[in-house]
Amino acid sequence: MTRAQKGTVYLVGAGPGDPELLTLRAASLLETADVIYHDDLVSQEVLQLARATALVISVGKRCGAKRVTQLEINNKLIDSARRGLSVVRLKSGDPLIFGRAGEELKALAVAGTPCEVVPGISAAMAAAAALRCSLTSRDAASSVLITTGHHAQSPNAALAPTRVVYMPSSDLNEQAEKWLREGNSPEMPCALVSRVSQSGQTIFRTTLGELATAPAPVSPAVLLAGWALDQMHELGVLELQRAPREIELPTVPFSCE
Ligand SMILES: C[S@@+](CC[C@H](N)C(=O)[O-])C[C@H]1O[C@@H](n2cnc3c(N)ncnc32)[C@H](O)[C@@H]1O
């Protein structure tokens, strides 16, 4: 089991609320972290897994509570880790879906704070399970759209989606040409991820213009494409995963509220 390490920040998905829907890693990190910063939507049942001596701090931004800015949250995470504490940043569902994780990851990377992301079950998957309804169907739906009705999350309605292609065709040229014909820039970041989380995980990052020349991914694999992946390129996230202490991170200007 992964125990929370001192000086490290873990962005952890708390799932939709039922503690039995936590991952084993999330549960273990909750049981061993010194400090937990959580959002409002994280359930009390999940928070009860924190060890008795842990500091459990709400940094939620809703329901009329005193607003904690994103910048303050970023700084709390960095300061706690610098003080030698093990830190869990707990977000409902999956931390990388509408969780402002990008801003936190960027701030942590710029500060040189080691961090890890632990996925969680997003509301979309949990709702589909509650409905006992497959989100994809050979007859009715070949893709799933995850979007928001919250305008602050998407001030620009024209923003292109992040695409995640399951079972990508071995003919990457065909896929690349289709996206280029649709008007996407050849600079758009792409990544091929094989055997994710298993031994033998590989990540190949590229751009849409170069996608056709990428080596055929080992199965099982997914192909990701879109401008949200830009952060991966900017901060060298992939190198960071392989050699956390050897990479000199560029200073990237970023804005918070
Ligand atoms: C800021 S978003 C966070 C989404 C989260 N990261 C995820 O992956 O589910 C918050 C929204 O997610 C949805 N949500 C989160 N937990 C939910 C739950 N247990 N049941 C239904 N919707 C939920 C609601 O639309 C809620 O307003």
mmCIF file of C-alpha atoms and ligand atoms in Angstrom:
data_model
loop_
_atom_site.group_PDB
_atom_site.id
_atom_site.type_symbol
_atom_site.label_atom_id
_atom_site.label_comp_id
_atom_site.label_asym_id
_atom_site.label_seq_id
_atom_site.Cartn_x
_atom_site.Cartn_y
_atom_site.Cartn_z
ATOM 1 C CA MET A 1 0.000 0.000 0.000
ATOM 2 C CA THR A 2 1.204 3.521 -0.792
ATOM 3 C CA ARG A 3 1.808 5.411 2.454
ATOM 4 C CA ALA A 4 1.812 9.210 2.260
ATOM 5 C CA GLN A 5 5.403 10.451 2.051
ATOM 6 C CA LYS A 6 6.626 13.519 3.918
ATOM 7 C CA GLY A 7 7.056 16.569 1.705
ATOM 8 C CA THR A 8 4.802 15.199 -1.042
ATOM 9 C CA VAL A 9 1.379 16.411 -2.165
ATOM 10 C CA TYR A 10 -1.134 13.827 -3.395
ATOM 11 C CA LEU A 11 -4.058 15.036 -5.528
ATOM 12 C CA VAL A 12 -6.554 12.338 -4.680
ATOM 13 C CA GLY A 13 -9.962 11.530 -6.136
ATOM 14 C CA ALA A 14 -12.514 10.902 -3.387
ATOM 15 C CA GLY A 15 -15.082 9.422 -5.764
ATOM 16 C CA PRO A 16 -18.777 10.319 -5.635
ATOM 17 C CA GLY A 17 -19.219 9.934 -1.861
ATOM 18 C CA ASP A 18 -19.544 6.264 -0.905
ATOM 19 C CA PRO A 19 -16.235 5.362 0.796
ATOM 20 C CA GLU A 20 -16.401 1.902 -0.771
ATOM 21 C CA LEU A 21 -15.917 3.626 -4.123
ATOM 22 C CA LEU A 22 -12.512 4.976 -3.092
ATOM 23 C CA THR A 23 -9.453 3.354 -4.596
ATOM 24 C CA LEU A 24 -7.276 1.335 -2.219
ATOM 25 C CA ARG A 25 -4.489 3.866 -2.767
ATOM 26 C CA ALA A 26 -6.765 6.784 -1.900
ATOM 27 C CA ALA A 27 -7.844 5.026 1.317
ATOM 28 C CA SER A 28 -4.256 4.264 2.289
ATOM 29 C CA LEU A 29 -3.137 7.850 1.652
ATOM 30 C CA LEU A 30 -6.053 9.186 3.691
ATOM 31 C CA GLU A 31 -5.120 6.890 6.561
ATOM 32 C CA THR A 32 -1.476 8.002 6.574
ATOM 33 C CA ALA A 33 -1.421 11.703 5.562
ATOM 34 C CA ASP A 34 -0.513 14.430 8.072
ATOM 35 C CA VAL A 35 -2.835 17.005 6.529
ATOM 36 C CA ILE A 36 -5.864 16.767 4.257
ATOM 37 C CA TYR A 37 -7.210 19.733 2.335
ATOM 38 C CA HIS A 38 -10.636 18.861 0.964
ATOM 39 C CA ASP A 39 -13.417 20.322 -1.154
ATOM 40 C CA ASP A 40 -17.013 20.757 0.058
ATOM 41 C CA LEU A 41 -18.365 17.856 -1.961
ATOM 42 C CA VAL A 42 -16.145 15.267 -0.265
ATOM 43 C CA SER A 43 -18.392 13.170 1.976
ATOM 44 C CA GLN A 44 -18.029 12.939 5.751
ATOM 45 C CA GLU A 45 -17.820 9.146 5.465
ATOM 46 C CA VAL A 46 -14.707 9.522 3.313
ATOM 47 C CA LEU A 47 -13.164 12.102 5.656
ATOM 48 C CA GLN A 48 -13.661 9.730 8.572
ATOM 49 C CA LEU A 49 -10.923 7.561 7.100
ATOM 50 C CA ALA A 50 -8.340 10.204 8.041
ATOM 51 C CA ARG A 51 -6.192 9.189 10.989
ATOM 52 C CA ALA A 52 -7.140 10.730 14.324
ATOM 53 C CA THR A 53 -4.134 13.054 14.475
ATOM 54 C CA ALA A 54 -4.411 14.357 10.902
ATOM 55 C CA LEU A 55 -5.300 17.977 10.260
ATOM 56 C CA VAL A 56 -8.460 17.923 8.132
ATOM 57 C CA ILE A 57 -9.062 21.323 6.550
ATOM 58 C CA SER A 58 -11.934 22.386 4.302
ATOM 59 C CA VAL A 59 -10.881 24.616 1.436
ATOM 60 C CA GLY A 60 -14.272 24.435 -0.239
ATOM 61 C CA LYS A 61 -15.475 27.427 -2.144
ATOM 62 C CA ARG A 62 -19.240 27.033 -2.090
ATOM 63 C CA CYS A 63 -22.340 27.401 0.113
ATOM 64 C CA GLY A 64 -21.582 30.921 1.320
ATOM 65 C CA ALA A 65 -18.558 29.814 3.321
ATOM 66 C CA LYS A 66 -15.599 32.186 3.423
ATOM 67 C CA ARG A 67 -14.085 31.991 -0.001
ATOM 68 C CA VAL A 68 -10.624 30.478 -0.179
ATOM 69 C CA THR A 69 -8.919 31.578 -3.350
ATOM 70 C CA GLN A 70 -7.153 29.163 -5.641
ATOM 71 C CA LEU A 71 -3.904 30.993 -4.963
ATOM 72 C CA GLU A 72 -4.349 30.465 -1.214
ATOM 73 C CA ILE A 73 -4.975 26.764 -1.748
ATOM 74 C CA ASN A 74 -1.875 26.457 -3.934
ATOM 75 C CA ASN A 75 0.212 28.181 -1.270
ATOM 76 C CA LYS A 76 -1.175 26.024 1.556
ATOM 77 C CA LEU A 77 -0.239 22.878 -0.342
ATOM 78 C CA ILE A 78 3.277 24.103 -1.063
ATOM 79 C CA ASP A 79 3.861 25.442 2.469
ATOM 80 C CA SER A 80 2.646 22.242 4.129
ATOM 81 C CA ALA A 81 4.897 20.091 1.983
ATOM 82 C CA ARG A 82 7.865 22.418 2.618
ATOM 83 C CA ARG A 83 7.260 22.039 6.354
ATOM 84 C CA GLY A 84 7.846 18.313 5.857
ATOM 85 C CA LEU A 85 4.220 17.185 6.106
ATOM 86 C CA SER A 86 2.580 14.565 3.912
ATOM 87 C CA VAL A 87 -0.330 16.274 2.186
ATOM 88 C CA VAL A 88 -3.509 14.939 0.600
ATOM 89 C CA ARG A 89 -5.476 17.340 -1.573
ATOM 90 C CA LEU A 90 -8.826 15.586 -1.714
ATOM 91 C CA LYS A 91 -11.290 16.366 -4.490
ATOM 92 C CA SER A 92 -14.671 14.832 -5.202
ATOM 93 C CA GLY A 93 -14.899 12.378 -8.070
ATOM 94 C CA ASP A 94 -11.770 12.401 -10.180
ATOM 95 C CA PRO A 95 -9.322 15.235 -9.482
ATOM 96 C CA LEU A 96 -8.686 15.888 -13.186
ATOM 97 C CA ILE A 97 -12.333 16.489 -14.117
ATOM 98 C CA PHE A 98 -13.540 20.045 -13.335
ATOM 99 C CA GLY A 99 -11.352 20.190 -10.264
ATOM 100 C CA ARG A 100 -8.936 23.037 -11.091
ATOM 101 C CA ALA A 101 -6.198 20.471 -10.686
ATOM 102 C CA GLY A 102 -4.255 22.014 -13.559
ATOM 103 C CA GLU A 103 -3.628 25.174 -11.556
ATOM 104 C CA GLU A 104 -2.512 23.229 -8.501
ATOM 105 C CA LEU A 105 -0.258 20.925 -10.504
ATOM 106 C CA LYS A 106 1.343 23.889 -12.213
ATOM 107 C CA ALA A 107 1.971 25.726 -8.936
ATOM 108 C CA LEU A 108 3.430 22.582 -7.344
ATOM 109 C CA ALA A 109 5.680 21.952 -10.317
ATOM 110 C CA VAL A 110 6.934 25.533 -10.383
ATOM 111 C CA ALA A 111 7.647 25.312 -6.635
ATOM 112 C CA GLY A 112 9.488 22.020 -7.164
ATOM 113 C CA THR A 113 7.115 20.194 -4.777
ATOM 114 C CA PRO A 114 6.876 16.448 -5.468
ATOM 115 C CA CYS A 115 3.323 15.442 -6.260
ATOM 116 C CA GLU A 116 1.283 12.526 -7.453
ATOM 117 C CA VAL A 117 -2.237 12.193 -8.832
ATOM 118 C CA VAL A 118 -4.548 9.386 -7.706
ATOM 119 C CA PRO A 119 -7.604 9.020 -9.947
ATOM 120 C CA GLY A 120 -11.106 8.621 -8.582
ATOM 121 C CA ILE A 121 -14.504 7.587 -9.856
ATOM 122 C CA SER A 122 -16.008 10.639 -11.504
ATOM 123 C CA ALA A 123 -19.674 11.602 -11.079
ATOM 124 C CA ALA A 124 -20.330 10.620 -14.705
ATOM 125 C CA MET A 125 -19.270 7.017 -14.151
ATOM 126 C CA ALA A 126 -21.012 6.777 -10.786
ATOM 127 C CA ALA A 127 -24.258 8.180 -12.232
ATOM 128 C CA ALA A 128 -24.128 5.705 -15.120
ATOM 129 C CA ALA A 129 -23.689 2.907 -12.584
ATOM 130 C CA ALA A 130 -26.664 4.179 -10.554
ATOM 131 C CA LEU A 131 -28.741 4.230 -13.742
ATOM 132 C CA ARG A 132 -27.408 0.804 -14.740
ATOM 133 C CA CYS A 133 -26.892 2.365 -18.135
ATOM 134 C CA SER A 134 -23.899 1.919 -20.416
ATOM 135 C CA LEU A 135 -22.573 5.285 -21.569
ATOM 136 C CA THR A 136 -21.520 3.773 -24.870
ATOM 137 C CA SER A 137 -23.601 1.498 -26.995
ATOM 138 C CA ARG A 138 -23.009 -0.098 -30.358
ATOM 139 C CA ASP A 139 -26.460 1.127 -31.440
ATOM 140 C CA ALA A 140 -26.775 4.493 -29.739
ATOM 141 C CA ALA A 141 -23.535 6.217 -28.708
ATOM 142 C CA SER A 142 -19.917 5.870 -29.774
ATOM 143 C CA SER A 143 -18.607 8.704 -27.603
ATOM 144 C CA VAL A 144 -19.195 10.342 -24.230
ATOM 145 C CA LEU A 145 -19.228 14.111 -23.787
ATOM 146 C CA ILE A 146 -18.282 15.486 -20.369
ATOM 147 C CA THR A 147 -19.049 19.199 -20.154
ATOM 148 C CA THR A 148 -20.230 21.830 -17.659
ATOM 149 C CA GLY A 149 -23.193 24.165 -17.230
ATOM 150 C CA HIS A 150 -21.073 26.313 -14.917
ATOM 151 C CA HIS A 151 -19.990 29.280 -17.013
ATOM 152 C CA ALA A 152 -17.047 30.208 -14.806
ATOM 153 C CA GLN A 153 -15.548 26.874 -15.784
ATOM 154 C CA SER A 154 -15.885 27.547 -19.482
ATOM 155 C CA PRO A 155 -15.954 31.254 -20.300
ATOM 156 C CA ASN A 156 -15.100 30.369 -23.872
ATOM 157 C CA ALA A 157 -17.756 28.053 -25.231
ATOM 158 C CA ALA A 158 -15.668 27.539 -28.341
ATOM 159 C CA LEU A 159 -12.879 25.767 -26.464
ATOM 160 C CA ALA A 160 -12.144 22.469 -28.162
ATOM 161 C CA PRO A 161 -12.657 19.316 -26.089
ATOM 162 C CA THR A 162 -9.938 17.041 -24.820
ATOM 163 C CA ARG A 163 -10.333 13.818 -26.768
ATOM 164 C CA VAL A 164 -9.628 10.419 -25.274
ATOM 165 C CA VAL A 165 -9.760 7.678 -27.883
ATOM 166 C CA TYR A 166 -10.149 4.163 -26.530
ATOM 167 C CA MET A 167 -9.015 1.330 -28.822
ATOM 168 C CA PRO A 168 -7.207 3.772 -31.150
ATOM 169 C CA SER A 169 -6.780 2.567 -34.697
ATOM 170 C CA SER A 170 -3.306 1.268 -35.484
ATOM 171 C CA ASP A 171 -3.497 3.656 -38.455
ATOM 172 C CA LEU A 172 -2.625 6.833 -36.558
ATOM 173 C CA ASN A 173 -2.270 8.670 -39.860
ATOM 174 C CA GLU A 174 -5.980 8.200 -40.552
ATOM 175 C CA GLN A 175 -6.869 9.630 -37.131
ATOM 176 C CA ALA A 176 -4.439 12.542 -37.502
ATOM 177 C CA GLU A 177 -5.761 13.468 -40.954
ATOM 178 C CA LYS A 178 -9.334 13.431 -39.675
ATOM 179 C CA TRP A 179 -8.538 15.853 -36.860
ATOM 180 C CA LEU A 180 -6.488 18.075 -39.168
ATOM 181 C CA ARG A 181 -9.357 18.169 -41.694
ATOM 182 C CA GLU A 182 -11.620 19.288 -38.837
ATOM 183 C CA GLY A 183 -9.403 22.363 -38.496
ATOM 184 C CA ASN A 184 -7.228 21.421 -35.517
ATOM 185 C CA SER A 185 -3.712 22.812 -35.401
ATOM 186 C CA PRO A 186 -0.765 20.491 -36.123
ATOM 187 C CA GLU A 187 0.704 21.887 -32.867
ATOM 188 C CA MET A 188 -2.121 20.399 -30.779
ATOM 189 C CA PRO A 189 -0.566 18.152 -28.097
ATOM 190 C CA CYS A 190 -1.257 14.408 -28.211
ATOM 191 C CA ALA A 191 -0.200 11.462 -26.044
ATOM 192 C CA LEU A 192 -0.357 7.700 -26.458
ATOM 193 C CA VAL A 193 -0.593 5.907 -23.127
ATOM 194 C CA SER A 194 -0.238 2.119 -22.941
ATOM 195 C CA ARG A 195 -0.805 -0.206 -19.995
ATOM 196 C CA VAL A 196 -1.506 2.739 -17.749
ATOM 197 C CA SER A 197 -0.794 2.061 -14.073
ATOM 198 C CA GLN A 198 0.588 -1.419 -14.881
ATOM 199 C CA SER A 199 4.190 -2.496 -15.053
ATOM 200 C CA GLY A 200 5.249 -1.673 -18.583
ATOM 201 C CA GLN A 201 3.296 1.587 -18.684
ATOM 202 C CA THR A 202 4.525 3.708 -21.568
ATOM 203 C CA ILE A 203 3.740 7.283 -22.483
ATOM 204 C CA PHE A 204 4.595 8.767 -25.860
ATOM 205 C CA ARG A 205 3.905 12.441 -26.228
ATOM 206 C CA THR A 206 3.696 14.126 -29.584
ATOM 207 C CA THR A 207 1.698 16.665 -31.559
ATOM 208 C CA LEU A 208 -1.103 16.209 -34.028
ATOM 209 C CA GLY A 209 1.288 17.063 -36.878
ATOM 210 C CA GLU A 210 3.670 14.287 -35.792
ATOM 211 C CA LEU A 211 1.083 11.755 -34.688
ATOM 212 C CA ALA A 212 1.275 9.739 -37.899
ATOM 213 C CA THR A 213 4.944 8.970 -37.241
ATOM 214 C CA ALA A 214 4.405 7.789 -33.643
ATOM 215 C CA PRO A 215 5.260 4.144 -32.924
ATOM 216 C CA ALA A 216 2.173 1.917 -32.787
ATOM 217 C CA PRO A 217 1.220 1.752 -29.112
ATOM 218 C CA VAL A 218 1.311 -1.526 -27.216
ATOM 219 C CA SER A 219 -2.220 -2.683 -26.399
ATOM 220 C CA PRO A 220 -4.183 -1.796 -24.316
ATOM 221 C CA ALA A 221 -3.732 1.875 -25.089
ATOM 222 C CA VAL A 222 -5.564 5.176 -25.255
ATOM 223 C CA LEU A 223 -4.836 8.219 -27.374
ATOM 224 C CA LEU A 224 -5.327 11.663 -25.829
ATOM 225 C CA ALA A 225 -5.388 14.922 -27.778
ATOM 226 C CA GLY A 226 -6.189 18.533 -26.972
ATOM 227 C CA TRP A 227 -4.850 21.800 -25.644
ATOM 228 C CA ALA A 228 -5.398 20.810 -22.019
ATOM 229 C CA LEU A 229 -2.418 18.509 -22.541
ATOM 230 C CA ASP A 230 -0.245 21.577 -23.116
ATOM 231 C CA GLN A 231 0.668 21.620 -19.428
ATOM 232 C CA MET A 232 2.273 18.212 -19.832
ATOM 233 C CA HIS A 233 4.547 19.678 -22.497
ATOM 234 C CA GLU A 234 5.243 22.944 -20.673
ATOM 235 C CA LEU A 235 6.261 21.410 -17.385
ATOM 236 C CA GLY A 236 7.916 18.246 -18.602
ATOM 237 C CA VAL A 237 5.444 16.238 -16.516
ATOM 238 C CA LEU A 238 6.509 13.000 -18.138
ATOM 239 C CA GLU A 239 10.176 13.458 -17.295
ATOM 240 C CA LEU A 240 9.046 14.470 -13.827
ATOM 241 C CA GLN A 241 7.388 11.085 -13.376
ATOM 242 C CA ARG A 242 10.539 9.224 -14.310
ATOM 243 C CA ALA A 243 13.107 11.257 -12.413
ATOM 244 C CA PRO A 244 11.445 13.598 -9.932
ATOM 245 C CA ARG A 245 14.623 15.072 -8.495
ATOM 246 C CA GLU A 246 16.773 15.335 -11.588
ATOM 247 C CA ILE A 247 14.635 17.597 -13.696
ATOM 248 C CA GLU A 248 15.098 21.314 -13.509
ATOM 249 C CA LEU A 249 11.635 22.736 -13.958
ATOM 250 C CA PRO A 250 11.212 25.814 -16.085
ATOM 251 C CA THR A 251 9.722 28.847 -14.393
ATOM 252 C CA VAL A 252 6.346 29.150 -16.037
ATOM 253 C CA PRO A 253 4.291 32.257 -15.412
ATOM 254 C CA PHE A 254 0.791 31.390 -14.323
ATOM 255 C CA SER A 255 -2.159 33.354 -13.098
ATOM 256 C CA CYS A 256 -4.522 32.565 -10.263
ATOM 257 C CA GLU A 257 -7.585 34.444 -9.128
HETATM 258 C C1 LIG B 1 -16.570 20.926 -9.395
HETATM 259 S S1 LIG B 1 -17.374 19.534 -10.122
HETATM 260 C C2 LIG B 1 -16.283 18.264 -9.601
HETATM 261 C C3 LIG B 1 -16.448 17.000 -10.417
HETATM 262 C C4 LIG B 1 -15.620 15.863 -9.877
HETATM 263 N N1 LIG B 1 -14.194 16.130 -9.977
HETATM 264 C C5 LIG B 1 -15.924 14.542 -10.559
HETATM 265 O O1 LIG B 1 -15.066 13.991 -11.233
HETATM 266 O O2 LIG B 1 -17.055 14.087 -10.381
HETATM 267 C C6 LIG B 1 -18.745 19.336 -9.047
HETATM 268 C C7 LIG B 1 -19.947 18.763 -9.753
HETATM 269 O O3 LIG B 1 -19.771 17.360 -9.981
HETATM 270 C C8 LIG B 1 -21.034 16.720 -9.915
HETATM 271 N N2 LIG B 1 -20.991 15.766 -8.799
HETATM 272 C C9 LIG B 1 -19.981 15.572 -7.919
HETATM 273 N N3 LIG B 1 -20.293 14.585 -7.046
HETATM 274 C C10 LIG B 1 -21.527 14.160 -7.383
HETATM 275 C C11 LIG B 1 -22.419 13.186 -6.858
HETATM 276 N N4 LIG B 1 -22.065 12.421 -5.814
HETATM 277 N N5 LIG B 1 -23.611 13.020 -7.459
HETATM 278 C C12 LIG B 1 -23.945 13.763 -8.538
HETATM 279 N N6 LIG B 1 -23.162 14.710 -9.074
HETATM 280 C C13 LIG B 1 -21.980 14.909 -8.503
HETATM 281 C C14 LIG B 1 -22.052 17.800 -9.661
HETATM 282 O O4 LIG B 1 -22.516 18.261 -10.911
HETATM 283 C C15 LIG B 1 -21.225 18.844 -8.973
HETATM 284 O O5 LIG B 1 -21.810 20.131 -9.044
#
